Amino acid sequence: MVTEKKDIVVLGAGVIGLTTALKIQETGRYNVTIIAEILPSDPKNIKYASQWAGAHHVSFTKRDHFQHPLDKETFEEMWRLSQNEASACFLQLPQTEFFTGEREQPSSLEHMPNFRHLTTDSEEVIGIPGAVHGEAFTTVTIDVPSYLNYLLSRFLGSGGRIVRGSVQHISQIAESGAHAFLPPAERFSSDGFPRPQKKPKAPAAIVVCVGLGARFLGGVEDADVYPIRGQTVLINAPWIRWGKTLSNLAAMEWTYVIPRRTGIVILGGTLEPNDWNATPRPETTRDIIERNLKFAPEIIPAHLRKDAEKPTLDDVLPLVVEEGCGFRPGRKGGLRLQAGSIQAPNTDRTIPVVYNYGHAGAGYISSFGSARVSLELLEKALQEWS
Ligand SMILES: Cc1cc2nc3c(=O)[nH]c(=O)nc-3n(C[C@H](O)[C@H](O)[C@H](O)COP(=O)(O)OP(=O)(O)OC[C@H]3O[C@@H](n4cnc5c(N)ncnc54)[C@H](O)[C@@H]3O)c2cc1C
């Protein structure tokens, strides 16, 4: 017996919406439509965090936190992709994390390939100003523009659909699905005048992956969602094939070098909760470069320095491609991975709603794990409500 595929609408086309939509579409049991205001191929936009990420896979959730296995699961999938069909989107590289305070043990990174602790008296730690401990391992960095487009093309290739639209309230979708956002030829019949509307169809379920947009989307309006501003400097430095971070968590200061496969290197960074300034601040750009020159002077090889002994701001400036600034979608209480429901207006139908947002600085890191949980929540809710 052939069962009809159920229509699912996913709101949002950041790394979370795309990965979740892909996971659902690839089961072969659903017709998934993504509706999103900003799409992966659009110019960078402050309403779309995924374009601003470094991004590397370095899990910082505690080992007993529910998100930790999701991070591990995602790493395994990204490692596999980096060796296979999506190798052009990833760089496998040695990574070192340095800490200015004692690190909770056991480390949340012990599962990473080639993991080793670096003690206070190890040569690597002694060379880093302020560091007392370190962890070295192998990981991947993600070339986010090509990776988002890879996810999108894989989703489209498996039969999914994406339409642009700014949704004001999830009840719009609960009643009429993607209808209001479809091209006119699909919304209206060609015969008669005025052209009659084609009949809108409610979806079987809605999945909400709108990141920071969850604070504003009608029917969700999650007041716990807030921006964690992150400013970065992108330089062209293809000789850098290692990553490193210096975390001073007491001061909320985070200095990092994230090279992408393309040769672009992201220097970071900042962690600024509830800071809504969407423009890079020049004094922060300068501070990021100066911090990185102290932490990782080897970003400028000797032959590119004016003074071979010590690199300066002037050595870095000709390499700068862009100053970046994005809002990580933070959430008090952490990520929301949950099922609920909405009453479809003017009907007695209850439509399941799955929430998958609020990943803060770990959207890439836990993307596949949280997409898998979303699929499980979706299938359970569909059984309960239909
Ligand atoms: C500087 C910086 C560095 C980072 N580095 C890393 C890193 O190294 N590793 C890592 O894992 N993460 C990193 N992050 C965090 C990561 O970028 C986010 O966790 C992730 O991008 C969140 O993805 P998302 O899909 O939830 O949200 P977004 O990417 O913001 O996507 C939201 C989507 O929802 C759509 N939308 C919102 N509201 C509506 C609406 N009402 N109607 C229709 N569409 C709507 C938007 O248009 C968009 O398509 C970094 C972030 C920053 C800023």
Short mmCIF file of N, CA and C in Angstrom, two decimals, residues 215 226-230 251-253 270-277 281 326-328 330-332:
data_model
loop_
_atom_site.label_atom_id
_atom_site.label_comp_id
_atom_site.label_asym_id
_atom_site.label_seq_id
_atom_site.Cartn_x
_atom_site.Cartn_y
_atom_site.Cartn_z
N ARG A 215 12.57 35.07 19.17
CA ARG A 215 12.18 36.13 20.10
C ARG A 215 11.02 36.96 19.55
N TYR A 226 18.06 35.69 23.32
CA TYR A 226 18.79 36.97 23.28
C TYR A 226 20.04 36.83 22.41
N PRO A 227 20.57 37.97 21.91
CA PRO A 227 21.77 37.89 21.07
C PRO A 227 23.04 37.83 21.90
N ILE A 228 24.00 37.03 21.44
CA ILE A 228 25.36 37.08 22.01
C ILE A 228 26.25 37.53 20.85
N ARG A 229 26.57 38.82 20.87
CA ARG A 229 27.29 39.41 19.74
C ARG A 229 28.70 38.84 19.63
N GLY A 230 29.10 38.59 18.39
CA GLY A 230 30.46 38.10 18.15
C GLY A 230 31.08 38.87 17.01
N ALA A 251 36.79 36.48 32.32
CA ALA A 251 36.67 37.82 31.71
C ALA A 251 35.78 37.78 30.47
N MET A 252 35.15 36.63 30.19
CA MET A 252 34.34 36.45 28.96
C MET A 252 35.16 36.84 27.73
N GLU A 253 36.44 36.49 27.72
CA GLU A 253 37.29 36.85 26.59
C GLU A 253 37.77 35.59 25.89
N THR A 270 34.70 38.00 20.20
CA THR A 270 34.03 38.61 21.36
C THR A 270 32.79 37.80 21.73
N LEU A 271 32.39 37.93 22.97
CA LEU A 271 31.17 37.29 23.50
C LEU A 271 30.42 38.39 24.24
N GLU A 272 29.41 39.00 23.59
CA GLU A 272 28.78 40.19 24.18
C GLU A 272 27.27 39.98 24.28
N PRO A 273 26.82 39.45 25.42
CA PRO A 273 25.39 39.19 25.57
C PRO A 273 24.57 40.47 25.50
N ASN A 274 23.42 40.38 24.85
CA ASN A 274 22.46 41.50 24.76
C ASN A 274 23.03 42.75 24.12
N ASP A 275 24.05 42.59 23.30
CA ASP A 275 24.60 43.74 22.56
C ASP A 275 24.04 43.66 21.14
N TRP A 276 23.21 44.64 20.77
CA TRP A 276 22.50 44.59 19.48
C TRP A 276 23.20 45.39 18.39
N ASN A 277 24.41 45.87 18.63
CA ASN A 277 25.09 46.66 17.59
C ASN A 277 25.47 45.74 16.42
N ARG A 281 32.81 47.27 15.42
CA ARG A 281 33.39 48.48 16.03
C ARG A 281 34.89 48.50 15.73
N GLY A 326 28.24 39.14 14.09
CA GLY A 326 27.00 38.36 14.05
C GLY A 326 26.41 38.19 15.44
N PHE A 327 25.15 37.75 15.48
CA PHE A 327 24.46 37.52 16.75
C PHE A 327 24.25 36.02 16.95
N ARG A 328 24.96 35.42 17.90
CA ARG A 328 24.69 34.02 18.23
C ARG A 328 23.30 33.97 18.90
N GLY A 330 21.43 33.14 21.56
CA GLY A 330 21.49 32.64 22.94
C GLY A 330 20.10 32.39 23.49
N ARG A 331 20.04 31.57 24.54
CA ARG A 331 18.74 31.34 25.20
C ARG A 331 18.98 31.01 26.67
N LYS A 332 18.32 31.77 27.56
CA LYS A 332 18.43 31.45 28.98
C LYS A 332 17.91 30.04 29.18
#
